[in-house]
């Protein structure tokens, strides 16, 4: 479980956060940050968050597992690892020096002890590769970088990722990945060791993408280049080719046993210490120690494994913000807790269409009975017994701005005048936004009305209510716009615009308006057809309609200010809907443009 990996990070005194990647990077990235930066927050200063390390994998779990390992290394370095190094010697007291004894031990994390040990050994072997220079390798062909076996890649970019077999280190195959992009000063590369070469290809690609991500992050001008946790070289000289399909299709059955046998054959043995509880995520530290006398074996293709220059304990600094000099992109601090949006994410997942249109009920209008088909054309309410009704059939053609003028002139916060809207302006606005503009044939005996605004399935799941305050020829009150009869029908006249303005996020702005459009979503009107996806279509229908209102109002020379800041339950009760089957979704303030503000 991801939560086990995440808990393993936090128990070591750090925190993990997701790093947004460009869409052309097909991978998942997590960053290790100080515990103080664990909580997502709205930081209006947009302060950069210090990054202690970066992990890139095919999915979140893989990236978190890498962070568990990096967190353990940092914790060892910060606490002093002399005692740990000593404890990794064999029980016989053999303490012969090793070239990597001055550095931190390799750390592996896994779902089992054996998996963690294998990962730690692979990390240790990778660190024994050359840090720079020219490598010779066999190019791996037959890989599709878009959906290939490596699981992650770059798409739509000027460049490529090539993978190579680089011989063996202590009997374990080494796989290198080289990222070449036209706009990079030099190729980026990484080396991993893995008995299963196919998995090694995936890990090598992840490693080189991690290097690429690091190069894209903001860096202090005086910061040093980040130490790379994988063997790093400038380029590869290809000495042959091998097809990916020829690589072993599965890992060895006893991977840990096979690893130990190969290490012993090449004069090494693994000394391991458990760092984490075995009942959850296993976490181990590992050292490779030389045996008394290496058994004879064929040398690897790339020659004996070269080791990094021996350094003192002080030479190995933790890769914290001082060493990396990296900070997160600004938008990372403008985020939120996952639980804050969990329900929305669950809904979005459940409302997806799966594999084919057949995941929704099959609806054939031609096979519906005539009464059922007629219901499709009656997507409206009717307050027919209202004590006040006003026809909304505009006479003549209004003088409208051109589309170019509308687009350039539309401003939500344009200054409103204190005058009235005319009844003709309101009639034109409602008719051009949501009035009937034509008809469609449904079967052989029915013509369904079409409106000025698009709607999923022609089901018109939105209703328009208008709260009138200053409209000439119309008394103040809340009205329903009946699109079929083109009438304003009174719903309520006990509350004024000033009253309801108290329940919006912009009370003063709402108080300036001459009228307010209230959009109500009628979910049952289309969920019978679209099921869970119907909620999406209701919101889309509402957005289409609101844009039609805004565009039409602007073309009439009016100000239209869309508003989502309102108290839902108050407006639902005011309109008279339950907020579940039908709910207020959106508001738009309407008013005359202030004189002298025509060019605004």
Coordinates of C-alpha atoms in Angstrom, one line a residue:
X1 CA 0.0 0.0 0.0
X2 CA 1.1 3.6 -0.7
X3 CA 0.3 4.5 2.8
X4 CA 2.8 2.0 4.2
X5 CA 5.6 3.6 2.1
X6 CA 4.5 7.1 3.1
X7 CA 4.5 6.2 6.8
X8 CA 8.0 4.8 6.4
X9 CA 9.1 8.2 5.1
X10 CA 7.4 10.2 7.9
X11 CA 8.7 7.8 10.6
X12 CA 12.2 8.7 9.6
X13 CA 11.6 12.4 10.2
X14 CA 10.8 13.6 6.7
X15 CA 7.8 14.2 4.4
X16 CA 6.9 13.3 0.8
X17 CA 5.0 15.5 -1.6
X18 CA 4.0 14.9 -5.2
X19 CA 5.9 16.9 -7.8
X20 CA 3.8 18.0 -10.8
X21 CA 5.6 16.9 -14.0
X22 CA 5.2 18.3 -17.5
X23 CA 2.7 16.2 -19.5
X24 CA 5.5 15.1 -21.9
X25 CA 7.1 13.2 -19.0
X26 CA 5.2 9.9 -18.7
X27 CA 6.1 9.2 -15.0
X28 CA 5.3 10.0 -11.4
X29 CA 7.6 12.1 -9.2
X30 CA 7.7 12.5 -5.4
X31 CA 10.0 14.8 -3.5
X32 CA 11.5 14.4 -0.1
X33 CA 11.1 17.5 2.0
X34 CA 11.7 18.5 5.6
X35 CA 9.0 17.4 8.0
X36 CA 8.0 21.1 8.5
X37 CA 6.9 21.2 4.9
X38 CA 4.7 18.2 5.1
X39 CA 1.4 20.0 5.1
X40 CA 0.0 21.4 1.9
X41 CA -0.8 25.1 2.4
X42 CA -1.9 28.2 0.5
X43 CA 1.2 30.3 0.7
X44 CA 0.4 33.7 -0.8
X45 CA 4.1 34.5 -0.9
X46 CA 4.6 31.5 -3.2
X47 CA 7.7 30.6 -1.2
X48 CA 9.7 27.8 -2.7
X49 CA 9.9 24.5 -0.7
X50 CA 13.3 23.1 -0.1
X51 CA 13.8 19.7 -1.8
X52 CA 16.0 17.1 -0.1
X53 CA 15.7 14.6 -2.9
X54 CA 13.7 13.6 -5.9
X55 CA 12.3 10.2 -7.0
X56 CA 10.8 9.3 -10.3
X57 CA 9.0 6.0 -11.1
X58 CA 6.2 4.6 -13.2
X59 CA 3.7 5.2 -10.3
X60 CA 3.4 6.8 -6.9
X61 CA 4.2 3.6 -5.0
X62 CA 7.5 3.2 -6.9
X63 CA 8.5 6.8 -6.3
X64 CA 7.6 6.6 -2.6
X65 CA 9.8 3.4 -2.2
X66 CA 12.7 5.4 -3.6
X67 CA 12.1 8.2 -1.1
X68 CA 12.0 5.6 1.8
X69 CA 15.5 4.6 0.7
X70 CA 16.8 8.2 0.3
X71 CA 15.3 9.2 3.6
X72 CA 17.2 6.3 5.3
X73 CA 20.5 7.4 3.7
X74 CA 19.9 11.0 4.9
X75 CA 19.0 9.9 8.4
X76 CA 22.2 7.8 8.6
X77 CA 24.4 10.6 7.3
X78 CA 22.9 13.2 9.6
X79 CA 23.2 11.0 12.7
X80 CA 26.7 9.8 11.9
X81 CA 27.0 6.3 10.4
X82 CA 30.2 5.0 12.0
X83 CA 28.3 2.6 14.3
X84 CA 26.2 1.4 11.4
X85 CA 29.3 0.8 9.3
X86 CA 30.9 -1.2 12.1
X87 CA 27.7 -3.2 12.7
X88 CA 27.8 -4.3 9.0
X89 CA 31.1 -6.2 9.5
X90 CA 30.7 -9.9 9.8
X91 CA 30.5 -11.5 13.3
X92 CA 34.0 -12.9 12.9
X93 CA 35.3 -9.4 13.4
X94 CA 36.6 -9.1 9.8
X95 CA 37.0 -5.3 9.3
X96 CA 39.1 -5.1 6.2
X97 CA 38.7 -1.7 4.6
X98 CA 36.5 -1.4 1.5
X99 CA 36.7 1.5 -1.0
X100 CA 33.1 2.5 -0.1
X101 CA 33.5 2.3 3.7
X102 CA 33.9 6.1 3.8
X103 CA 30.5 6.6 2.2
X104 CA 27.0 5.8 3.3
X105 CA 25.7 2.2 3.0
X106 CA 23.3 1.3 0.2
X107 CA 19.7 1.1 1.4
X108 CA 16.9 -1.0 0.0
X109 CA 13.1 -1.0 0.7
X110 CA 10.6 -3.6 -0.3
X111 CA 7.5 -5.5 0.5
X112 CA 9.6 -8.3 1.9
X113 CA 13.1 -8.7 3.5
X114 CA 14.5 -10.5 0.4
X115 CA 13.2 -7.8 -1.9
X116 CA 14.7 -5.0 0.2
X117 CA 18.1 -6.9 0.3
X118 CA 18.1 -7.3 -3.4
X119 CA 17.4 -3.6 -4.0
X120 CA 20.1 -2.6 -1.6
X121 CA 22.7 -4.9 -3.3
X122 CA 21.7 -3.4 -6.7
X123 CA 22.2 0.1 -5.3
X124 CA 25.6 -0.8 -4.0
X125 CA 26.7 -2.4 -7.2
X126 CA 25.5 0.7 -9.2
X127 CA 27.6 2.9 -7.1
X128 CA 30.6 0.9 -8.0
X129 CA 30.3 1.8 -11.7
X130 CA 32.4 4.5 -13.3
X131 CA 31.1 8.0 -12.4
X132 CA 32.2 9.5 -15.7
X133 CA 33.9 8.8 -19.0
X134 CA 33.1 6.7 -22.0
X135 CA 31.3 3.3 -21.6
X136 CA 30.9 0.5 -24.2
X137 CA 27.6 -1.2 -24.4
X138 CA 25.2 -3.2 -26.5
X139 CA 22.2 -1.1 -27.7
X140 CA 18.8 -2.6 -26.8
X141 CA 16.5 -2.3 -29.7
X142 CA 12.8 -3.2 -30.3
X143 CA 11.4 -0.9 -27.6
X144 CA 8.5 1.5 -28.1
X145 CA 9.2 4.6 -26.1
X146 CA 5.6 5.5 -25.9
X147 CA 4.2 2.3 -24.4
X148 CA 7.4 0.3 -24.1
X149 CA 8.4 -2.1 -21.4
X150 CA 10.3 0.6 -19.4
X151 CA 6.9 1.9 -18.3
X152 CA 7.8 5.6 -18.5
X153 CA 9.3 7.8 -21.2
X154 CA 9.2 11.1 -22.8
X155 CA 6.7 11.8 -25.6
X156 CA 6.4 14.5 -28.2
X157 CA 9.9 15.8 -27.6
X158 CA 13.0 16.4 -29.8
X159 CA 15.1 13.5 -28.5
X160 CA 15.1 10.0 -27.3
X161 CA 16.1 7.6 -24.5
X162 CA 18.5 4.7 -25.5
X163 CA 19.2 1.8 -23.2
X164 CA 22.4 -0.4 -23.3
X165 CA 23.7 -3.5 -21.7
X166 CA 27.0 -2.5 -20.1
X167 CA 28.4 -5.9 -19.2
X168 CA 28.4 -7.0 -15.6
X169 CA 29.5 -5.7 -12.2
X170 CA 30.4 -8.5 -9.7
X171 CA 28.5 -10.9 -12.0
X172 CA 25.3 -8.8 -12.1
X173 CA 24.2 -7.2 -15.4
X174 CA 24.5 -3.4 -15.7
X175 CA 21.9 -1.5 -17.7
X176 CA 22.5 2.1 -18.8
X177 CA 20.1 4.7 -20.1
X178 CA 21.1 7.8 -22.1
X179 CA 18.7 10.7 -22.6
X180 CA 19.6 12.8 -25.6
X181 CA 17.6 16.0 -26.2
X182 CA 18.5 18.6 -28.8
X183 CA 18.3 21.4 -26.3
X184 CA 20.4 19.8 -23.6
X185 CA 24.0 20.8 -23.4
X186 CA 25.1 17.2 -22.9
X187 CA 23.4 13.8 -22.7
X188 CA 22.1 12.7 -19.4
X189 CA 22.8 9.1 -18.3
X190 CA 22.3 6.6 -15.5
X191 CA 23.4 3.1 -14.7
X192 CA 21.5 0.5 -12.7
X193 CA 22.4 -3.2 -11.9
X194 CA 19.7 -5.9 -12.0
X195 CA 19.7 -9.6 -12.5
X196 CA 16.5 -9.2 -14.5
X197 CA 17.6 -7.1 -17.4
X198 CA 14.0 -6.2 -18.5
X199 CA 13.4 -4.6 -15.1
X200 CA 16.8 -3.0 -15.3
X201 CA 15.7 -1.2 -18.5
X202 CA 12.7 0.2 -16.6
X203 CA 14.8 1.3 -13.6
X204 CA 17.5 2.8 -15.8
X205 CA 14.9 4.9 -17.7
X206 CA 13.4 6.0 -14.4
X207 CA 16.8 7.0 -13.1
X208 CA 17.7 9.1 -16.2
X209 CA 14.3 10.8 -16.0
X210 CA 15.0 11.6 -12.4
X211 CA 18.2 13.3 -13.5
X212 CA 16.3 15.2 -16.2
X213 CA 13.7 16.3 -13.6
X214 CA 16.4 17.5 -11.3
X215 CA 17.9 19.7 -14.1
X216 CA 14.6 21.4 -14.6
X217 CA 14.0 22.4 -11.0
X218 CA 14.9 25.9 -9.8
X219 CA 18.4 26.1 -8.3
X220 CA 20.3 28.7 -6.3
X221 CA 22.9 30.4 -8.3
X222 CA 25.7 29.4 -5.9
X223 CA 24.5 25.8 -5.5
X224 CA 26.7 22.9 -6.4
X225 CA 25.5 20.3 -8.9
X226 CA 23.5 17.7 -7.2
X227 CA 25.3 14.4 -6.5
X228 CA 23.8 11.7 -8.7
X229 CA 22.8 8.5 -6.8
X230 CA 23.4 6.4 -9.9
X231 CA 26.5 5.7 -11.9
X232 CA 26.8 8.6 -14.4
X233 CA 28.7 8.9 -17.7
X234 CA 28.8 11.2 -20.6
X235 CA 27.9 8.8 -23.5
X236 CA 28.0 5.3 -24.7
X237 CA 29.9 3.7 -27.6
X238 CA 27.7 1.0 -29.0
X239 CA 29.5 -2.2 -29.8
X240 CA 26.5 -4.2 -31.0
X241 CA 22.7 -4.5 -30.8
X242 CA 20.3 -6.9 -29.0
X243 CA 16.5 -7.1 -29.3
X244 CA 14.6 -6.4 -26.1
X245 CA 12.5 -9.5 -26.8
X246 CA 15.6 -11.7 -26.4
X247 CA 16.1 -10.6 -22.8
X248 CA 14.9 -13.1 -20.1
X249 CA 11.1 -12.8 -19.8
X250 CA 11.1 -13.1 -15.9
X251 CA 13.4 -12.7 -13.0
X252 CA 15.3 -15.6 -11.3
X253 CA 13.0 -17.7 -9.1
X254 CA 15.3 -17.2 -6.0
X255 CA 16.6 -13.8 -6.8
X256 CA 18.3 -13.2 -3.4
X257 CA 20.0 -16.6 -3.5
X258 CA 21.2 -16.1 -7.1
X259 CA 22.6 -12.7 -6.2
X260 CA 24.6 -14.1 -3.2
X261 CA 26.0 -16.9 -5.4
X262 CA 27.2 -14.4 -8.0
X263 CA 28.7 -12.1 -5.5
X264 CA 30.5 -15.0 -3.8
X265 CA 31.8 -16.2 -7.2
X266 CA 33.3 -12.7 -7.8
X267 CA 34.8 -12.3 -4.4
X268 CA 32.1 -10.4 -2.5
X269 CA 29.6 -11.0 0.2
X270 CA 26.7 -8.9 1.4
X271 CA 26.6 -7.7 5.0
X272 CA 23.0 -6.5 5.8
X273 CA 21.4 -4.7 8.7
X274 CA 17.6 -4.4 9.2
X275 CA 16.6 -0.7 9.6
X276 CA 12.8 -1.0 9.4
X277 CA 10.0 -3.3 10.7
X278 CA 9.5 -6.4 8.8
X279 CA 5.7 -6.4 9.4
X280 CA 5.3 -3.5 7.0
X281 CA 7.8 -2.1 4.5
X282 CA 11.1 -3.9 4.9
X283 CA 14.1 -1.5 5.1
X284 CA 17.7 -2.7 5.1
X285 CA 21.2 -1.3 4.8
X286 CA 23.8 -3.2 2.9
X287 CA 27.6 -3.3 2.4
X288 CA 29.6 -5.5 0.1
X289 CA 32.7 -7.0 1.7
X290 CA 35.6 -8.7 -0.1
X291 CA 36.1 -12.4 0.6
X292 CA 39.5 -13.8 1.3
X293 CA 40.2 -14.8 -2.3
X294 CA 37.9 -14.2 -5.3
X295 CA 37.0 -17.4 -7.1
X296 CA 38.2 -17.4 -10.8
X297 CA 35.6 -16.2 -13.2
X298 CA 35.3 -14.7 -16.6
X299 CA 35.7 -10.9 -16.6
X300 CA 32.7 -8.7 -17.5
X301 CA 32.4 -7.1 -20.9
X302 CA 33.2 -3.7 -19.6
X303 CA 36.1 -4.8 -17.5
X304 CA 36.4 -5.0 -13.7
X305 CA 34.0 -2.7 -11.8
X306 CA 35.7 0.6 -11.2
X307 CA 35.0 2.2 -7.8
X308 CA 34.7 5.8 -6.9
X309 CA 37.6 7.5 -5.2
X310 CA 37.8 6.7 -1.6
X311 CA 36.6 9.5 0.6
X312 CA 36.5 10.3 4.3
X313 CA 33.2 10.3 6.2
X314 CA 33.2 14.1 6.0
X315 CA 33.4 14.0 2.2
X316 CA 29.9 12.3 2.1
X317 CA 27.5 15.1 2.8
X318 CA 23.7 14.6 3.0
X319 CA 22.0 15.5 -0.2
X320 CA 19.9 18.2 1.6
X321 CA 19.0 21.7 0.4
X322 CA 22.6 22.8 0.9
X323 CA 24.0 20.2 -1.4
X324 CA 21.2 20.1 -3.9
X325 CA 20.4 23.8 -3.9
X326 CA 17.0 23.0 -5.2
X327 CA 13.6 24.4 -4.4
X328 CA 10.2 23.2 -5.6
X329 CA 8.4 25.0 -8.4
X330 CA 6.3 27.8 -7.1
X331 CA 2.9 26.1 -7.7
X332 CA 3.8 23.2 -5.4
X333 CA 3.1 25.4 -2.4
X334 CA -0.3 26.5 -3.8
X335 CA -1.9 23.1 -3.2
X336 CA -4.1 21.2 -0.8
X337 CA -4.5 18.1 1.2
X338 CA -5.5 15.0 -0.7
X339 CA -8.4 14.4 1.6
X340 CA -9.8 17.9 0.8
X341 CA -10.6 16.6 -2.7
X342 CA -10.9 12.9 -2.2
X343 CA -14.7 12.8 -2.9
X344 CA -14.3 14.8 -6.1
X345 CA -11.6 12.5 -7.3
X346 CA -13.7 9.4 -6.5
X347 CA -16.7 10.9 -8.3
X348 CA -14.6 11.8 -11.4
X349 CA -13.3 8.2 -11.5
X350 CA -16.8 6.8 -11.2
X351 CA -18.2 9.0 -13.8
X352 CA -15.8 8.0 -16.6
X353 CA -17.0 6.2 -19.6
X354 CA -15.3 2.8 -19.8
X355 CA -14.0 1.2 -23.1
X356 CA -17.1 2.1 -25.2
X357 CA -20.3 4.0 -25.3
X358 CA -22.1 0.8 -24.3
X359 CA -21.3 1.6 -20.7
X360 CA -24.3 3.9 -20.7
X361 CA -27.9 2.7 -21.3
X362 CA -28.8 2.5 -25.0
X363 CA -31.4 5.1 -25.8
X364 CA -33.1 5.1 -29.2
X365 CA -35.5 8.0 -29.4
X366 CA -37.1 6.5 -32.5
X367 CA -38.3 3.5 -30.5
X368 CA -39.7 5.6 -27.7
X369 CA -43.5 6.0 -27.5
X370 CA -44.9 9.4 -28.7
X371 CA -45.8 10.5 -25.2
X372 CA -42.2 9.7 -24.0
X373 CA -40.7 11.6 -27.0
X374 CA -42.9 14.6 -26.2
X375 CA -41.5 14.7 -22.7
X376 CA -38.0 15.3 -24.1
X377 CA -39.3 18.6 -25.6
X378 CA -40.7 19.7 -22.2
X379 CA -37.5 20.4 -20.4
X380 CA -38.8 23.2 -18.2
X381 CA -40.8 24.0 -15.2
X382 CA -44.1 25.9 -15.3
X383 CA -45.3 28.4 -12.6
X384 CA -48.6 28.7 -14.6
X385 CA -50.5 30.0 -11.6
X386 CA -48.1 32.8 -10.7
X387 CA -50.0 36.0 -9.9
X388 CA -47.6 38.0 -12.1
X389 CA -46.3 37.0 -15.6
X390 CA -44.5 39.1 -18.1
X391 CA -44.1 38.2 -21.8
X392 CA -40.5 38.0 -22.9
X393 CA -41.1 38.4 -26.7
X394 CA -38.9 41.2 -27.8
X395 CA -40.1 43.5 -30.6
X396 CA -37.7 44.4 -33.3
X397 CA -34.0 43.8 -33.6
X398 CA -31.7 45.0 -30.9
X399 CA -28.6 46.9 -31.7
X400 CA -25.8 44.5 -30.9
X401 CA -22.0 44.8 -30.7
X402 CA -20.0 42.7 -33.1
X403 CA -18.4 39.5 -31.9
X404 CA -15.0 41.2 -32.0
X405 CA -16.2 44.0 -29.8
X406 CA -17.9 41.7 -27.4
X407 CA -14.8 39.6 -26.8
X408 CA -12.6 42.6 -26.3
X409 CA -15.1 44.5 -24.1
X410 CA -16.2 41.7 -21.8
X411 CA -15.0 42.3 -18.2
X412 CA -16.7 40.8 -15.2
X413 CA -15.7 43.7 -12.9
X414 CA -16.6 46.5 -15.4
X415 CA -18.2 49.4 -13.5
X416 CA -22.0 49.2 -13.3
X417 CA -24.2 52.3 -13.4
X418 CA -27.1 52.9 -11.0
X419 CA -29.7 53.0 -13.7
X420 CA -32.3 50.4 -14.8
X421 CA -32.3 47.6 -17.3
X422 CA -35.1 47.9 -19.8
X423 CA -37.6 45.1 -20.2
X424 CA -36.7 44.9 -23.8
X425 CA -33.0 44.3 -22.9
X426 CA -34.0 41.5 -20.5
X427 CA -36.3 40.0 -23.1
X428 CA -33.5 40.0 -25.7
X429 CA -31.0 38.6 -23.3
X430 CA -33.2 35.6 -22.2
X431 CA -34.4 34.9 -25.7
X432 CA -30.9 35.0 -27.3
X433 CA -29.4 32.9 -24.4
X434 CA -32.0 30.2 -23.8
X435 CA -34.9 30.8 -26.1
X436 CA -36.1 28.4 -28.8
X437 CA -34.3 28.9 -32.1
X438 CA -35.4 25.9 -34.2
X439 CA -36.6 22.3 -34.1
X440 CA -35.3 18.8 -34.7
X441 CA -37.3 15.8 -36.0
X442 CA -37.6 12.9 -33.5
X443 CA -39.2 10.0 -35.2
X444 CA -41.9 10.7 -37.8
X445 CA -44.4 12.5 -35.7
X446 CA -42.5 14.9 -33.4
X447 CA -40.5 18.0 -33.7
X448 CA -38.4 18.8 -30.6
X449 CA -37.5 22.4 -29.8
X450 CA -33.8 23.5 -30.0
X451 CA -32.4 26.4 -28.0
X452 CA -29.7 28.9 -28.4
X453 CA -27.4 27.1 -26.0
X454 CA -26.1 23.5 -26.5
X455 CA -27.0 20.8 -24.0
X456 CA -26.1 17.1 -23.6
X457 CA -28.6 15.0 -25.5
X458 CA -30.8 18.0 -26.0
X459 CA -32.2 17.4 -22.5
X460 CA -31.6 21.0 -21.3
X461 CA -30.8 20.3 -17.7
X462 CA -30.5 23.9 -16.6
X463 CA -33.3 26.3 -15.6
X464 CA -33.0 30.1 -15.5
X465 CA -34.4 32.2 -12.6
X466 CA -34.0 36.0 -12.6
X467 CA -34.1 38.1 -9.4
X468 CA -35.3 41.5 -10.6
X469 CA -34.4 44.7 -8.7
X470 CA -34.3 47.5 -11.3
X471 CA -35.9 46.5 -14.6
X472 CA -38.3 49.0 -16.1
X473 CA -41.7 47.5 -16.6
X474 CA -41.1 44.5 -14.3
X475 CA -41.8 44.6 -10.6
X476 CA -39.0 43.4 -8.2
X477 CA -39.0 39.7 -7.3
X478 CA -37.7 36.3 -8.3
X479 CA -39.0 35.0 -11.6
X480 CA -38.7 31.8 -13.6
X481 CA -38.0 32.1 -17.3
X482 CA -40.3 29.7 -19.2
X483 CA -38.4 29.1 -22.5
X484 CA -41.4 27.4 -24.2
X485 CA -43.9 30.2 -23.5
X486 CA -41.2 32.9 -23.2
X487 CA -42.6 34.2 -20.0
X488 CA -41.3 35.5 -16.7
X489 CA -43.3 33.8 -14.0
X490 CA -43.2 35.2 -10.5
X491 CA -41.8 32.8 -7.9
X492 CA -41.2 35.0 -4.8
X493 CA -41.4 38.7 -4.1
X494 CA -40.7 38.8 -0.4
X495 CA -36.9 39.2 -0.6
X496 CA -34.9 41.8 -2.5
X497 CA -31.6 41.7 -4.2
X498 CA -30.1 43.5 -1.2
X499 CA -31.4 40.7 1.1
X500 CA -29.8 37.9 -0.9
X501 CA -26.6 39.8 -1.5
X502 CA -25.7 39.1 2.1
X503 CA -25.4 35.4 1.2
X504 CA -22.8 36.0 -1.6
X505 CA -19.1 36.4 -1.4
X506 CA -19.3 39.9 -2.9
X507 CA -22.1 41.7 -1.0
X508 CA -21.3 45.2 -2.2
X509 CA -20.8 44.1 -5.8
X510 CA -24.1 42.2 -5.8
X511 CA -25.8 45.3 -4.3
X512 CA -24.8 47.2 -7.4
X513 CA -26.6 44.9 -9.8
X514 CA -30.0 45.6 -11.4
X515 CA -30.8 41.9 -11.7
X516 CA -29.3 38.5 -10.9
X517 CA -29.6 35.4 -13.0
X518 CA -29.8 32.2 -10.9
X519 CA -28.9 28.9 -12.7
X520 CA -30.5 25.7 -11.3
X521 CA -29.4 22.3 -12.4
X522 CA -32.1 19.6 -12.8
X523 CA -30.1 16.4 -12.3
X524 CA -32.9 13.9 -12.9
X525 CA -33.6 15.5 -16.3
X526 CA -30.5 13.8 -17.8
X527 CA -29.2 11.3 -15.3
X528 CA -31.8 8.8 -16.4
X529 CA -29.7 8.6 -19.6
X530 CA -26.2 9.4 -18.5
X531 CA -26.2 8.0 -14.9
X532 CA -23.1 9.1 -13.0
X533 CA -21.7 10.9 -16.0
X534 CA -24.9 13.0 -16.0
X535 CA -23.6 15.1 -13.1
X536 CA -20.8 16.2 -15.4
X537 CA -23.2 17.0 -18.2
X538 CA -25.3 19.2 -15.9
X539 CA -22.3 21.3 -14.9
X540 CA -21.3 21.6 -18.6
X541 CA -24.8 22.6 -19.6
X542 CA -24.8 25.3 -16.9
X543 CA -21.4 26.5 -18.1
X544 CA -22.6 26.7 -21.7
X545 CA -25.7 28.7 -20.6
X546 CA -23.8 31.1 -18.4
X547 CA -21.4 31.9 -21.2
X548 CA -24.4 32.6 -23.5
X549 CA -25.8 34.9 -20.9
X550 CA -22.5 36.8 -20.5
X551 CA -21.9 37.0 -24.2
X552 CA -25.4 38.2 -25.0
X553 CA -25.4 40.8 -22.1
X554 CA -22.1 42.2 -23.3
X555 CA -23.4 42.5 -26.9
X556 CA -26.4 44.5 -25.5
X557 CA -24.0 46.9 -23.9
X558 CA -24.6 45.5 -20.4
X559 CA -22.2 44.3 -17.6
X560 CA -22.4 40.6 -16.7
X561 CA -20.5 39.3 -13.7
X562 CA -20.5 35.5 -13.2
X563 CA -20.3 34.5 -9.5
X564 CA -19.7 31.2 -7.8
X565 CA -19.3 32.6 -4.3
X566 CA -22.7 32.0 -2.6
X567 CA -24.2 30.0 0.2
X568 CA -25.7 27.0 -1.5
X569 CA -28.3 26.0 1.0
X570 CA -29.7 29.6 1.3
X571 CA -30.2 29.9 -2.4
X572 CA -31.6 26.4 -2.8
X573 CA -34.2 27.2 -0.2
X574 CA -34.9 30.7 -1.7
X575 CA -35.6 29.2 -5.2
X576 CA -37.4 26.2 -3.7
X577 CA -35.3 23.3 -4.7
X578 CA -33.9 20.6 -2.4
X579 CA -30.3 21.0 -3.3
X580 CA -30.0 17.3 -4.2
X581 CA -32.2 16.4 -7.1
X582 CA -32.2 20.1 -8.2
X583 CA -29.6 22.6 -7.0
X584 CA -28.5 26.2 -7.6
X585 CA -25.1 26.0 -9.4
X586 CA -24.2 29.5 -10.5
X587 CA -25.1 33.2 -10.4
X588 CA -24.6 36.1 -12.9
X589 CA -25.0 39.7 -11.9
X590 CA -26.5 42.1 -14.5
X591 CA -26.4 45.8 -14.7
X592 CA -26.1 48.8 -17.1
X593 CA -22.6 49.9 -17.9
X594 CA -21.6 53.0 -16.1
X595 CA -21.7 56.1 -18.4
X596 CA -18.2 56.9 -19.7
X597 CA -17.0 53.4 -19.2
X598 CA -17.8 52.2 -22.8
X599 CA -14.1 51.7 -23.6
X600 CA -13.3 49.7 -20.5

